[in-house]
Coordinates of C-alpha atoms and ligand atoms in Angstrom, one line a residue:
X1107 CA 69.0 21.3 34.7
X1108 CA 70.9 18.1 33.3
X1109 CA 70.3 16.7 30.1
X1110 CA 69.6 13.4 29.5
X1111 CA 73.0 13.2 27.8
X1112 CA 74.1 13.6 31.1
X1113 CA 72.5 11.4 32.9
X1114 CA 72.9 8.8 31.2
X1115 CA 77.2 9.1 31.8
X1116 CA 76.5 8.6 35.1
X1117 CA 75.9 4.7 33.9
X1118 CA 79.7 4.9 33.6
X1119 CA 81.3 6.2 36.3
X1120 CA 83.3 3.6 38.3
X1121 CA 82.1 3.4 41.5
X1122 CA 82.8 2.3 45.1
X1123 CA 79.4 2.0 46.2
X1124 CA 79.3 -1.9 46.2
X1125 CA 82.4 -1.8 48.3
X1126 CA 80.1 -0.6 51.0
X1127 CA 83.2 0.9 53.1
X1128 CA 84.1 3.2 50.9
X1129 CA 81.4 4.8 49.9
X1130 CA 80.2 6.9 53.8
X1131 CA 83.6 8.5 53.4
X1132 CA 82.5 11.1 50.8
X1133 CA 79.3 11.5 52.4
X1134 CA 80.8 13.4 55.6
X1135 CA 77.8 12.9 57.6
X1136 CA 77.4 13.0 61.6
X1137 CA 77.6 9.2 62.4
X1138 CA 77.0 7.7 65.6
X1139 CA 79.6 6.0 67.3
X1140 CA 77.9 2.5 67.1
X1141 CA 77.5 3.4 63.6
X1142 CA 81.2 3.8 62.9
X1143 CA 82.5 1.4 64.6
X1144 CA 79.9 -1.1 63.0
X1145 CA 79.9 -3.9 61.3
X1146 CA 81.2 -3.7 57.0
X1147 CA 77.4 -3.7 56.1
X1148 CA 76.7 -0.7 57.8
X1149 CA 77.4 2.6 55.4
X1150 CA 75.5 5.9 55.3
X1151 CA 71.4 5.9 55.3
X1152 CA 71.6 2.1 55.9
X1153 CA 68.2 0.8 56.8
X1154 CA 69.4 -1.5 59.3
X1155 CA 70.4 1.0 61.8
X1156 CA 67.7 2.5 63.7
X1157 CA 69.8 5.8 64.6
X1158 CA 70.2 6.5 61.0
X1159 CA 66.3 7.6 61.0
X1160 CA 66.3 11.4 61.0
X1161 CA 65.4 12.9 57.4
X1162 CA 61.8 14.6 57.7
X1163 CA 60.0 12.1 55.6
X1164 CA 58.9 14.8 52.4
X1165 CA 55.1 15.2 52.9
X1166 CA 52.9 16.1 49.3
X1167 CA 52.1 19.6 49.5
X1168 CA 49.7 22.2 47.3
X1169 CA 51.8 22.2 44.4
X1170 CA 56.3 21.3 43.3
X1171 CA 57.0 17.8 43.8
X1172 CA 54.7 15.4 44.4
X1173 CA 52.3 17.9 44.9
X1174 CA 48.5 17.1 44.9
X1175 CA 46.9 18.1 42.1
X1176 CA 43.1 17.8 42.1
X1177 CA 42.4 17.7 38.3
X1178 CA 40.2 20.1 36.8
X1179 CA 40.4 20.0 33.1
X1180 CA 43.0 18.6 30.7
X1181 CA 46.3 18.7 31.7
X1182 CA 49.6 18.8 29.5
X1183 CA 52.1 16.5 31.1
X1184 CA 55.6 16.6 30.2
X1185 CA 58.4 13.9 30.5
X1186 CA 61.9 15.4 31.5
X1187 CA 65.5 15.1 32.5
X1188 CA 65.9 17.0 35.6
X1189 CA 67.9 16.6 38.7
X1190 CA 66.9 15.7 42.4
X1191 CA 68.2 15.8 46.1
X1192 CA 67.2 12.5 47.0
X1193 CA 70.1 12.5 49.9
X1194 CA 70.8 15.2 51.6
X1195 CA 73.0 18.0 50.3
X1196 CA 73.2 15.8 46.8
X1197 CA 71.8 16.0 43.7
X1198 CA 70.8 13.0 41.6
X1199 CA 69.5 13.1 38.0
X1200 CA 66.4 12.3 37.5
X1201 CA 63.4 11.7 35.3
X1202 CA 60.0 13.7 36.5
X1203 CA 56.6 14.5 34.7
X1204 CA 56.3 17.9 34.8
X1205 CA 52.6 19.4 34.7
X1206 CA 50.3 23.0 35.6
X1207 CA 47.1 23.7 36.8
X1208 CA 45.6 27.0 37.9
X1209 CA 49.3 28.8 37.6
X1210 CA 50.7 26.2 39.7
X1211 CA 53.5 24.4 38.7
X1212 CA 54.1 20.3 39.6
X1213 CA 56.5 17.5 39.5
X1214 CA 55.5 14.0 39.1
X1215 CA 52.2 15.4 40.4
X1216 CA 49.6 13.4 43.0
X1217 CA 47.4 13.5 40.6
X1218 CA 43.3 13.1 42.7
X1219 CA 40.2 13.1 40.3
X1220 CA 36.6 11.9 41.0
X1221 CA 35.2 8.5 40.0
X1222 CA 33.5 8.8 37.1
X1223 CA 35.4 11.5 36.0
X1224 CA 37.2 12.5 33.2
X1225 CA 40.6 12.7 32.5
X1226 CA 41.9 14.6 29.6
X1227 CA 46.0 15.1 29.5
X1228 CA 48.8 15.1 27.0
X1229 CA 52.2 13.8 27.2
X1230 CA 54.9 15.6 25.7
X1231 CA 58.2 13.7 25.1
X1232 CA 61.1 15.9 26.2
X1233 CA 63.4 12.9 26.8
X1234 CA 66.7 11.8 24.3
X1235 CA 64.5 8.2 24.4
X1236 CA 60.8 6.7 24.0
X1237 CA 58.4 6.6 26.8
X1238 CA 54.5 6.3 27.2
X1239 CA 52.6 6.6 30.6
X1240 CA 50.5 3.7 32.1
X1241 CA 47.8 4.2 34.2
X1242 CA 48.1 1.4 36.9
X1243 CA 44.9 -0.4 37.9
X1244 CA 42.4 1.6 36.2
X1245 CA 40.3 0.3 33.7
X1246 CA 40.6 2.6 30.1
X1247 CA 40.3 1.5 26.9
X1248 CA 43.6 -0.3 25.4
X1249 CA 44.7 2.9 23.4
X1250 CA 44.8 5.0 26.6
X1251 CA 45.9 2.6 28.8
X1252 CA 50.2 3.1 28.1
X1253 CA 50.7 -0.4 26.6
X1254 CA 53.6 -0.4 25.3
X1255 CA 53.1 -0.8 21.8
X1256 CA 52.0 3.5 22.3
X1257 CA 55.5 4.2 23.2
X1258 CA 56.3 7.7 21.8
X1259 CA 59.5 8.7 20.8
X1260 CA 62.1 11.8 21.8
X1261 CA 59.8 14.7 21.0
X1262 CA 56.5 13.1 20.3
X1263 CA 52.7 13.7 21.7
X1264 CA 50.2 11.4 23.2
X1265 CA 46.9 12.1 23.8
X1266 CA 44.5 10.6 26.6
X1267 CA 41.4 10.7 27.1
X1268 CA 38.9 8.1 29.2
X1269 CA 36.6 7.9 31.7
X1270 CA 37.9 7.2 35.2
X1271 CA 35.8 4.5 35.9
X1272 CA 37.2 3.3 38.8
X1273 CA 35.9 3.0 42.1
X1274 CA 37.6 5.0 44.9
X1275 CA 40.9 3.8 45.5
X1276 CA 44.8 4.3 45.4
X1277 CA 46.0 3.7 42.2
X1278 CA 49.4 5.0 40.6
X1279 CA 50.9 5.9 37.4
X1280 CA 54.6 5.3 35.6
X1281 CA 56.4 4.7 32.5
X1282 CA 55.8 2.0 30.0
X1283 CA 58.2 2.5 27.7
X1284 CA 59.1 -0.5 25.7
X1285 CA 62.1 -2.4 27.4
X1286 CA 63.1 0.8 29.3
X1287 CA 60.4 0.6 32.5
X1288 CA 62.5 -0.3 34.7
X1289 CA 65.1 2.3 34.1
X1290 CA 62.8 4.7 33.9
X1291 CA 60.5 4.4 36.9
X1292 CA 63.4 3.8 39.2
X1293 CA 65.0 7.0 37.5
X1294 CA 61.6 9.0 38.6
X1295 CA 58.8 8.6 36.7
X1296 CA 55.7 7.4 38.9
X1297 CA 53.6 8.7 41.2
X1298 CA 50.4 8.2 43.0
X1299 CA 46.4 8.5 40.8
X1300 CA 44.4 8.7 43.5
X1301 CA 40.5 8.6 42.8
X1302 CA 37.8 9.8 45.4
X1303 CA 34.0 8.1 45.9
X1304 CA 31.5 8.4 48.1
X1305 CA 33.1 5.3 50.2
X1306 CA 36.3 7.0 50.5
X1307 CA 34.8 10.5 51.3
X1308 CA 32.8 8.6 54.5
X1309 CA 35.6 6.9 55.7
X1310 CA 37.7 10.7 55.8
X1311 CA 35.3 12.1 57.7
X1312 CA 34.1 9.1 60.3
X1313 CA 38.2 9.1 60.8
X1314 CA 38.6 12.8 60.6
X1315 CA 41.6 12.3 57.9
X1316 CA 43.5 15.0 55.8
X1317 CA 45.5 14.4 52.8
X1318 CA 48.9 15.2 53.5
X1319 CA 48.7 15.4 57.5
X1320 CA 46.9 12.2 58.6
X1321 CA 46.3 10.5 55.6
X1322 CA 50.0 10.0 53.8
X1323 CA 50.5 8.4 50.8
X1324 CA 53.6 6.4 51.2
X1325 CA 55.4 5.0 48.2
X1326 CA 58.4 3.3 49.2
X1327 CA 61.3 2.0 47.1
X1328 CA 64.9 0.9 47.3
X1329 CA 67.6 2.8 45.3
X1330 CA 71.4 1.8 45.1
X1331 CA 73.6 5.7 44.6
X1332 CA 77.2 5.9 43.7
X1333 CA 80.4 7.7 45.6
X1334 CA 79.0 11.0 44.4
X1335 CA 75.0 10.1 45.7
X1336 CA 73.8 9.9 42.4
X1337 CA 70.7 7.1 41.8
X1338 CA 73.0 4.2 40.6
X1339 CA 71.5 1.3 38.1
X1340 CA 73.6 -0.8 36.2
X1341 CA 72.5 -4.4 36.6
X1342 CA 74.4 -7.0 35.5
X1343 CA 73.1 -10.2 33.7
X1344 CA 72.1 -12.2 37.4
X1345 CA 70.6 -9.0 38.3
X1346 CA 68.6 -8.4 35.1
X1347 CA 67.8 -11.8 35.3
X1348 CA 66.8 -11.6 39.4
X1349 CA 65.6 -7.8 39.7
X1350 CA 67.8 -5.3 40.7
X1351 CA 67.8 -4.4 44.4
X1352 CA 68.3 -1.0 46.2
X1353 CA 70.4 -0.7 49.4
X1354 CA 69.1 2.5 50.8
X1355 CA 64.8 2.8 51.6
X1356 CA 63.2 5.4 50.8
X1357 CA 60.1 6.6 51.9
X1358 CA 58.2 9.3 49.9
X1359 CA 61.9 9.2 48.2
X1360 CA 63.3 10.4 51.8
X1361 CA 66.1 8.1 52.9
X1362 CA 65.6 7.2 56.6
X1363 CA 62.6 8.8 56.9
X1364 CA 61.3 9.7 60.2
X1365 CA 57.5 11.5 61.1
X1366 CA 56.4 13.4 64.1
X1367 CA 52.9 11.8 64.8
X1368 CA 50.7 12.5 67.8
X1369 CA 48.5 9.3 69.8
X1370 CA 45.9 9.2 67.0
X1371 CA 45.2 7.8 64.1
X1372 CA 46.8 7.6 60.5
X1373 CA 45.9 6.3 57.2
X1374 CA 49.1 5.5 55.1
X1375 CA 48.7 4.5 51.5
X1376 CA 51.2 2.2 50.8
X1377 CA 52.3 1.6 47.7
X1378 CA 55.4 -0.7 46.7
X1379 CA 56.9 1.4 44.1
X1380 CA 59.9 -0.6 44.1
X1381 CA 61.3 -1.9 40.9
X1382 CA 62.4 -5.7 42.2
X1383 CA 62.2 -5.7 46.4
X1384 CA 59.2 -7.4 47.9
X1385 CA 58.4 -5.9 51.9
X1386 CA 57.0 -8.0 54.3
X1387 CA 56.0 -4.7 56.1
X1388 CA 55.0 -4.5 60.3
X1389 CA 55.2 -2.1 62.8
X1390 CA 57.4 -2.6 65.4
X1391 CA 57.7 -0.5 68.7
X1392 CA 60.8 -1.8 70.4
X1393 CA 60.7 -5.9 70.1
X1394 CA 56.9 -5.7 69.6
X1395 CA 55.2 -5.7 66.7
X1396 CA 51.9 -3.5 67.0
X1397 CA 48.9 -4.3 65.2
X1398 CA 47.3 -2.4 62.6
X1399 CA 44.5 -2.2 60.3
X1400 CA 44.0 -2.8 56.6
X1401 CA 41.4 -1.0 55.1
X1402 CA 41.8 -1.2 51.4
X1403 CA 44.1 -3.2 48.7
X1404 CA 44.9 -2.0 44.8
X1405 CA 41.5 -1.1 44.1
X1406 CA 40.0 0.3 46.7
X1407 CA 38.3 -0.5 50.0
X1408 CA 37.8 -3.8 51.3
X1409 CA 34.4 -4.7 52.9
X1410 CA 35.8 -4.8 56.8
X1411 CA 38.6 -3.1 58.2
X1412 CA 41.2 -6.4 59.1
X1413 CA 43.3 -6.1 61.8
X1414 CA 46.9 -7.7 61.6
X1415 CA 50.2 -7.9 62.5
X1416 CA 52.2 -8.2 59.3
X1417 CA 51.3 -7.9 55.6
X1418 CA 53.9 -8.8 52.0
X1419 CA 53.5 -5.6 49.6
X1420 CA 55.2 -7.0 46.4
X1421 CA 56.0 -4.2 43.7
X1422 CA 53.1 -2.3 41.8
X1423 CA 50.6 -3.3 44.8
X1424 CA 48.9 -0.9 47.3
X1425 CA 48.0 -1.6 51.4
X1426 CA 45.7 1.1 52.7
X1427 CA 45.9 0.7 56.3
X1428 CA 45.1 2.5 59.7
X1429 CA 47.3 2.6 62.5
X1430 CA 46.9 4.0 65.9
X1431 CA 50.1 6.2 66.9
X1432 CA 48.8 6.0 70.2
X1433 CA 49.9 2.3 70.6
X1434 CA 53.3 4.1 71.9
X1435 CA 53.8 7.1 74.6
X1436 CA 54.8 10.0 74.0
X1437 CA 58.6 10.5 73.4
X1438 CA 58.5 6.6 72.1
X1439 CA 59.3 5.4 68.4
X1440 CA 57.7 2.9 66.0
X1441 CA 59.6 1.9 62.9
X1442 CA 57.8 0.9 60.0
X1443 CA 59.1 -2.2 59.2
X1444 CA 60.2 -4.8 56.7
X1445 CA 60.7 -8.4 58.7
X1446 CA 63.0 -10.7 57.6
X1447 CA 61.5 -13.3 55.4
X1448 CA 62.5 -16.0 52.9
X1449 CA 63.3 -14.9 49.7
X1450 CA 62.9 -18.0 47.8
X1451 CA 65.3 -17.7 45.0
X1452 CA 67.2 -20.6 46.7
X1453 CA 66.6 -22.4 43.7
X1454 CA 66.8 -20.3 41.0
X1455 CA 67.2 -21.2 36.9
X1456 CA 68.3 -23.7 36.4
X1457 CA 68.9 -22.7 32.6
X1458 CA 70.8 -25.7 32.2
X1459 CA 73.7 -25.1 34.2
X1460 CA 73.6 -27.9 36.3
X1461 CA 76.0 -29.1 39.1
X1462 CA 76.2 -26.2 41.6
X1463 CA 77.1 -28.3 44.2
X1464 CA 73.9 -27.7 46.3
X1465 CA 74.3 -23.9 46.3
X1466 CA 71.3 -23.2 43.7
X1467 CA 71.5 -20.4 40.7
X1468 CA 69.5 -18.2 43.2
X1469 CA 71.1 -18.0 45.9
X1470 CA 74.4 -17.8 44.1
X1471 CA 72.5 -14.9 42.2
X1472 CA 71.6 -13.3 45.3
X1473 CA 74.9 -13.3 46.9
X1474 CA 76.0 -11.6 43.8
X1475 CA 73.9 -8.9 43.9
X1476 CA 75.8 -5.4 44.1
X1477 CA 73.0 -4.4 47.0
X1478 CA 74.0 -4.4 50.3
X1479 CA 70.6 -5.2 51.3
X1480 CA 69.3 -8.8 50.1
X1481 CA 65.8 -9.6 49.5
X1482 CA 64.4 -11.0 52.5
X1483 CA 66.8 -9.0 54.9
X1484 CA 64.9 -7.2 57.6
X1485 CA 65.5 -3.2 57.6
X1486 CA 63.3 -0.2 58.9
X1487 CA 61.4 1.9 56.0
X1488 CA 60.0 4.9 58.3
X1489 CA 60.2 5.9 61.7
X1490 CA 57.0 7.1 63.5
X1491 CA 58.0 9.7 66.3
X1492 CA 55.1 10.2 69.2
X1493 CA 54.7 13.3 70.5
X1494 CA 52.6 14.6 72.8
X1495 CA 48.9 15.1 71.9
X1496 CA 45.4 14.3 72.3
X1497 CA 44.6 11.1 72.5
X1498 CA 42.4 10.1 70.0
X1499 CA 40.6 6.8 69.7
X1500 CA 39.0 5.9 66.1
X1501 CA 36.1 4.0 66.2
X1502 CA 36.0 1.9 63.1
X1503 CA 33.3 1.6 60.9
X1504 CA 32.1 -2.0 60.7
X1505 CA 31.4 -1.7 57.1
X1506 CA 33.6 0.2 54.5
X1507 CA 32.3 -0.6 51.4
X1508 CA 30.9 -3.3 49.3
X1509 CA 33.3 -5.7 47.5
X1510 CA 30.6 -7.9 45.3
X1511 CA 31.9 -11.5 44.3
X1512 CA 32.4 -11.8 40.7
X1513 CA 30.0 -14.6 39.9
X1514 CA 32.3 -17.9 39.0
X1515 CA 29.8 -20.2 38.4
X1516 CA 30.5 -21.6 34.6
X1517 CA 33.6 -19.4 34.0
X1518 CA 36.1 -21.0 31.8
X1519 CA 39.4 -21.8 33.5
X1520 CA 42.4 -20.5 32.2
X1521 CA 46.3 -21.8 33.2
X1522 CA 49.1 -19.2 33.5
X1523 CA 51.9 -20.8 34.3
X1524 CA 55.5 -19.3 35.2
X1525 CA 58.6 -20.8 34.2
X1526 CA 62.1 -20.3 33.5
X1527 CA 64.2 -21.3 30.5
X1528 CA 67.2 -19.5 28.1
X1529 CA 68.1 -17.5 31.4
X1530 CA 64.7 -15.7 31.6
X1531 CA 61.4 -16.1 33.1
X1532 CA 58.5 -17.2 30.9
X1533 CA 54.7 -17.0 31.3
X1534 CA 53.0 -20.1 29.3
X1535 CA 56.4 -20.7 27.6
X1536 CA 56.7 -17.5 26.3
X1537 CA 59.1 -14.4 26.0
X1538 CA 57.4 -11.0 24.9
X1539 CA 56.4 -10.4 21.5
X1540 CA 54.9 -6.9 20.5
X1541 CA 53.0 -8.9 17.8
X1542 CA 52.2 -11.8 19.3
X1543 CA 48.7 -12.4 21.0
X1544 CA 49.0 -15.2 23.7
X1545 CA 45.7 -15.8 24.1
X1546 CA 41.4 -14.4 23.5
X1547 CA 39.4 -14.2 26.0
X1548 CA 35.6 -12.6 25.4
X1549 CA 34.3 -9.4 26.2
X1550 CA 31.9 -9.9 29.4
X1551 CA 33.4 -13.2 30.0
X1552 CA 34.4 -13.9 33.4
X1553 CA 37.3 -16.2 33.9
X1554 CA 39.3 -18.1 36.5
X1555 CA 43.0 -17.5 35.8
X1556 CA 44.8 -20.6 37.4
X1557 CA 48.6 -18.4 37.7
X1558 CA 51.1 -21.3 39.0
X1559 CA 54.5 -20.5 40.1
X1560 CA 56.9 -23.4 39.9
X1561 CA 58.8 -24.6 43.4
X1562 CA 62.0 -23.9 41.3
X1563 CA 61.2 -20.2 41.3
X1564 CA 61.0 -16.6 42.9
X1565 CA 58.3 -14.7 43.7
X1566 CA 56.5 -13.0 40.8
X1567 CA 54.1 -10.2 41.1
X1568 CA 52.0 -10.6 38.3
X1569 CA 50.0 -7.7 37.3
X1570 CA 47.0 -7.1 34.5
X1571 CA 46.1 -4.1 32.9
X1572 CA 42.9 -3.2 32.1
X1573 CA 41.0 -4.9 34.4
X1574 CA 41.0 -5.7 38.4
X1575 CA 40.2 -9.1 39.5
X1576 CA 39.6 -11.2 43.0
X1577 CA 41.6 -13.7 44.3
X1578 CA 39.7 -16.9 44.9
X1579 CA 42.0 -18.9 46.4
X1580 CA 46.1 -19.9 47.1
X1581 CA 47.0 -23.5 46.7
X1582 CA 50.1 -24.7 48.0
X1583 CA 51.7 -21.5 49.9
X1584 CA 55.1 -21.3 51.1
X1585 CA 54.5 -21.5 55.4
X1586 CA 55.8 -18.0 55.8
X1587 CA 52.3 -17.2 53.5
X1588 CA 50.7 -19.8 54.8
X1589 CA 51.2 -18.4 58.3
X1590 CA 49.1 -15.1 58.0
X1591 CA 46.3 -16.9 55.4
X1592 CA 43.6 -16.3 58.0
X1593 CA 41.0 -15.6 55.1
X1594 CA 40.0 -18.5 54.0
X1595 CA 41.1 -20.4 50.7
X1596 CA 44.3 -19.6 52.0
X1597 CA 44.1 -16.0 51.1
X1598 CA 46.1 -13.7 53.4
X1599 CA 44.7 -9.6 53.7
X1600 CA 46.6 -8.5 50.6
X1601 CA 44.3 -10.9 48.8
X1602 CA 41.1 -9.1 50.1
X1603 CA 38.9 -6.8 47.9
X1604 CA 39.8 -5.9 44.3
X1605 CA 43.1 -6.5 43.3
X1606 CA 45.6 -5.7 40.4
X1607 CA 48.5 -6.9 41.3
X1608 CA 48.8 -10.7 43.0
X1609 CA 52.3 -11.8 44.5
X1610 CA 52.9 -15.7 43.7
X1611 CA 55.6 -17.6 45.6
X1612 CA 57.5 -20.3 44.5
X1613 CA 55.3 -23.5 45.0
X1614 CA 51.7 -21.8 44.7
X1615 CA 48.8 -21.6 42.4
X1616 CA 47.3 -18.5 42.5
X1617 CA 43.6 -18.7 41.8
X1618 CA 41.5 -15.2 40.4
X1619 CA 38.4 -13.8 38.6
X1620 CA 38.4 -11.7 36.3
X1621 CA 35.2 -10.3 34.5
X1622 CA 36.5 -9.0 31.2
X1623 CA 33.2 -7.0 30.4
X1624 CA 33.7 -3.6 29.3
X1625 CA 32.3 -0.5 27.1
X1626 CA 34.5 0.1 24.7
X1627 CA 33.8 -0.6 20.7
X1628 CA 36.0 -3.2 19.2
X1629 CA 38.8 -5.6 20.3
X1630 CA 41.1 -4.3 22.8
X1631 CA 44.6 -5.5 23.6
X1632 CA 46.1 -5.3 27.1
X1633 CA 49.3 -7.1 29.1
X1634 CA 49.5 -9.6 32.0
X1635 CA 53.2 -9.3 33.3
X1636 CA 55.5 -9.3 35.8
X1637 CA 56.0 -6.7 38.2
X1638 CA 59.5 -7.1 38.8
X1639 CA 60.4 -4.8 36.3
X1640 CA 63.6 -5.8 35.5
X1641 CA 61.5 -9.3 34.7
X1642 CA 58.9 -7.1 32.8
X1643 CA 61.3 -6.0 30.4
X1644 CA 63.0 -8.9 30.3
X1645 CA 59.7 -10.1 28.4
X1646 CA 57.8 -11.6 31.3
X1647 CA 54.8 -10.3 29.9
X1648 CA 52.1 -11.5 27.3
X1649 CA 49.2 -9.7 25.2
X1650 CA 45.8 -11.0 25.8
X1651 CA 43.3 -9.8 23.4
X1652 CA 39.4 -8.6 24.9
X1653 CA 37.3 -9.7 21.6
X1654 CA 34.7 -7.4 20.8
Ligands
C2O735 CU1 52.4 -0.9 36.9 CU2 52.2 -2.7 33.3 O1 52.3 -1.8 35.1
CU736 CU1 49.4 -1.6 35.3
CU737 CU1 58.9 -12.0 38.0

């Protein structure tokens, strides 16, 4: 097992990786003779390529990585530097949370508990630097919820314990360590929190769905890996400043990840667990795109099942969708799909460098980037291989659960505004402060939260902790949003149900409610920030104090 010493020299090692033709040669893997012959961009495990597809996407089993670990008492979590074959035949250092139940022994564990549950766990520090873990979209007091003021040092404890109060839903966990998120969760350390309710336990059965066979969680992020296929992460200042971007997908951290499905079908619990890369995900069979079915967002089950042909899943949010396998024949294959889109950081910060000639910071930014892979280029995430089986057709509940409006009627308004200045991004003018309260709200308050993005922007995921909240409405979407807003007030399906996690594009107000009542005694302090993480710990975050 490495020690952190260790991986952290990796930071150094020169590398040819950006140099894109390079880098396949010390892979020596079976290529394709369109694949060699290809263009520059094409390298080894590139996303592009179709015929790349052929790792068995890694599947959560009982226990060891990824595991699912139905918790049934406290747990003792450790945080440690160990290594892990993300490609093939390599190993890569990385960070993993290392937990037991029952004699068994897991790895960044898929951790599943009941709503209403408790969950009791320590974290032991084994790493050479801080870290804390967050809890992503459930609601716990502020002393359990990972902010990052409870970072713990090398060798020190934190103890948890709260109340899952949450309803049903898929929800996640990673590092919040103080200015080292980023780092951290791309090096490893996240997985998925799921949490089980009656809604959740109809819908399995109406579908006839299994964990782990027809019901996959899917967490899908972009890596970049050096000469020697070790995770690679190094951003410079434009990419610090832009979020740094991943040239090879993968898919339950397989690279080109393909599954054997049969004509029936799946859920998928998609979660963008991607530090910077926003998917505009579809699934395409050939030059069609094939419709599928979104049954749930960050918190849980939406009212209806919605069918579509395309959805954006920006970093820290969750799509729970259906899709029927049995749109294709037998012997046919369906990619999973990110479509090309705008990327919107044509006109970058400005930060008072003026006079690029038309050519804005962002763009210039972006064509900096060391990924081979911009934002906005289209690339396959998961191919979907049908083989022969019965056919099953799901019949659909009409109903799924019950997604109650937060009542708005006399809530106070509240403006967030993004903005850029000094070379960073800034919500209501300012930069992070661990000390530093940006604003009250009251306990059992409900509020609209106005969140505008300006035109001169990029995309933020903006994410609160402690609290979900509904999205009322999106004012001035760019079209390629605008396109798929078939849910009134301009929402598109990501909007729909109870949400965590909002993306808002350059140009938009994002309207939400948020009802900030709670049972927990005495003020409580949370974050509203950026999910871009390289943006989050470049201090695109704020504190926000619950008064008792
Ligand atoms: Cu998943 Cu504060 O974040
Ligand atoms: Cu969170
Ligand atoms: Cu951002």
């Amino acid at each position: 097992m490495l020690q952190r010493r260790q991986l952290f020299q990796f930071a150094g090692v020169a590398t040819v990786a950006a140099a894109g033709g390079a880098a396949w040669m010390y892979y020596g893997l079976p290529r394709s003779g369109a694949l060699a012959g290809g263009p520059f961009r094409h390298y080894p495990f590139d996303p592009v390529a179709a015929e790349n597809f052929q790792q068995k996407l890694f599947i959560p089993v009982g226990s060891g990585p990824f595991g699912v670990l139905d918790v049934a008492g406290p747990l003792k979590i450790r945080t440690t530097a160990a290594s892990f074959p993300l490609l093939p035949g390599r190993e890569s250092p990385f960070l993993l949370y290392q937990t037991e139940q029952a004699g068994k022994a897991y790895q960044n564990p898929i951790l599943r508990i009941e709503s209403g549950a408790r969950f009791t766990a320590s974290l032991d520090n084994a790493l050479e630097e801080p870290t804390i873990i967050h809890w992503h979209g459930l609601h716990t007091p502020a002393a359990m919820d990972g902010h990052p003021a409870s970072t713990i040092g090398p060798g020190g404890r934190y103890a948890y314990d709260f109340k899952v109060s949450n309803r049903g839903g898929t929800y996640w966990y990673h590092t919040h360590a103080h200015e080292l998120t980023a780092e951290q969760a791309y090096h490893g350390l996240a997985s998925f929190f799921l949490v089980d309710d009656d809604d959740q336990r109809r819908l399995s059965k109406s579908l006839d769905l299994q964990l782990g066979v027809t019901d996959l969680p899917l967490v899908i992020q972009d890596k970049q890996f050096d000469a020697q296929g070790k995770l690679l992460y190094k951003p410079d200042a434009h990419e610090a400043m832009m979020g740094w971007l991943g040239d090879i997908v993968l898919a339950n951290l397989t690279p080109n990840a393909v599954q054997a499905v049969t004509p029936r079908t799946y859920r998928l619990r998609l979660l963008n667990g991607s530090n910077a890369r926003i998917y505009r995900l579809a699934f395409v069979k050939g030059k069609t795109t094939l419709d599928f079915t979104v049954i749930g967002t960050d918190g849980g089950l939406i009212e209806r099942p919605e069918t579509v042909s395309e959805a954006f899943l920006a970093p820290g949010e969750r799509l729970d969708v259906l899709f029927d396998a049995g749109q294709a024949q037998p012997g046919e294959d369906i990619f999973l799909r990110s479509l090309a889109f705008d990327a919107m950081e044509n006109e970058g910060p400005a930060g008072g460098m003026g006079g690029m000639g038309g050519m804005g910071m962002g763009r210039m930014m972006a064509s900096m980037s060391s990924s081979r892979l911009p934002l906005g280029a289209e690339f396959n995430v998961l191919k979907l291989s049908v083989t022969a089986g019965e056919r099953v057709v799901a019949k659909l509940p009409a109903t799924l659960s019950q997604v109650k409006p937060i009542p708005t009627t006399g809530a106070a308004q509240r403006k967030i505004e993004l903005s850029m200045g000094q070379m960073r991004f800034l919500i209501n003018g300012r930069t992070f402060r661990m000390d530093e309260i940006a604003f009250d709200v009251k306990r059992g308050a409900v509020e609209i939260w106005n969140i505008s993005n300006p035109t001169l922007g990029m995309p933020h995921p903006m994410h609160i902790h402690g609290f979900s909240f509904q999205v009322l409405e999106r004012i001035g979407s760019p079209p390629q949003v605008a396109a798929t807003a078939r849910f009134g007030q301009g929402r598109t399906v990501s909007d729909l149900g109870w949400k965590d996690t909002v993306l808002v594009w350059p140009g938009e107000t994002v309207r939400v409610a948020i009802d900030f009542a709670h049972d927990y005694p005495g003020d409580q302090i949370y974050v509203f920030h950026c999910h871009n993480l390289e943006h989050e710990d470049g201090g695109m975050m704020i504190n926000f104090r619950v008064q008792a």
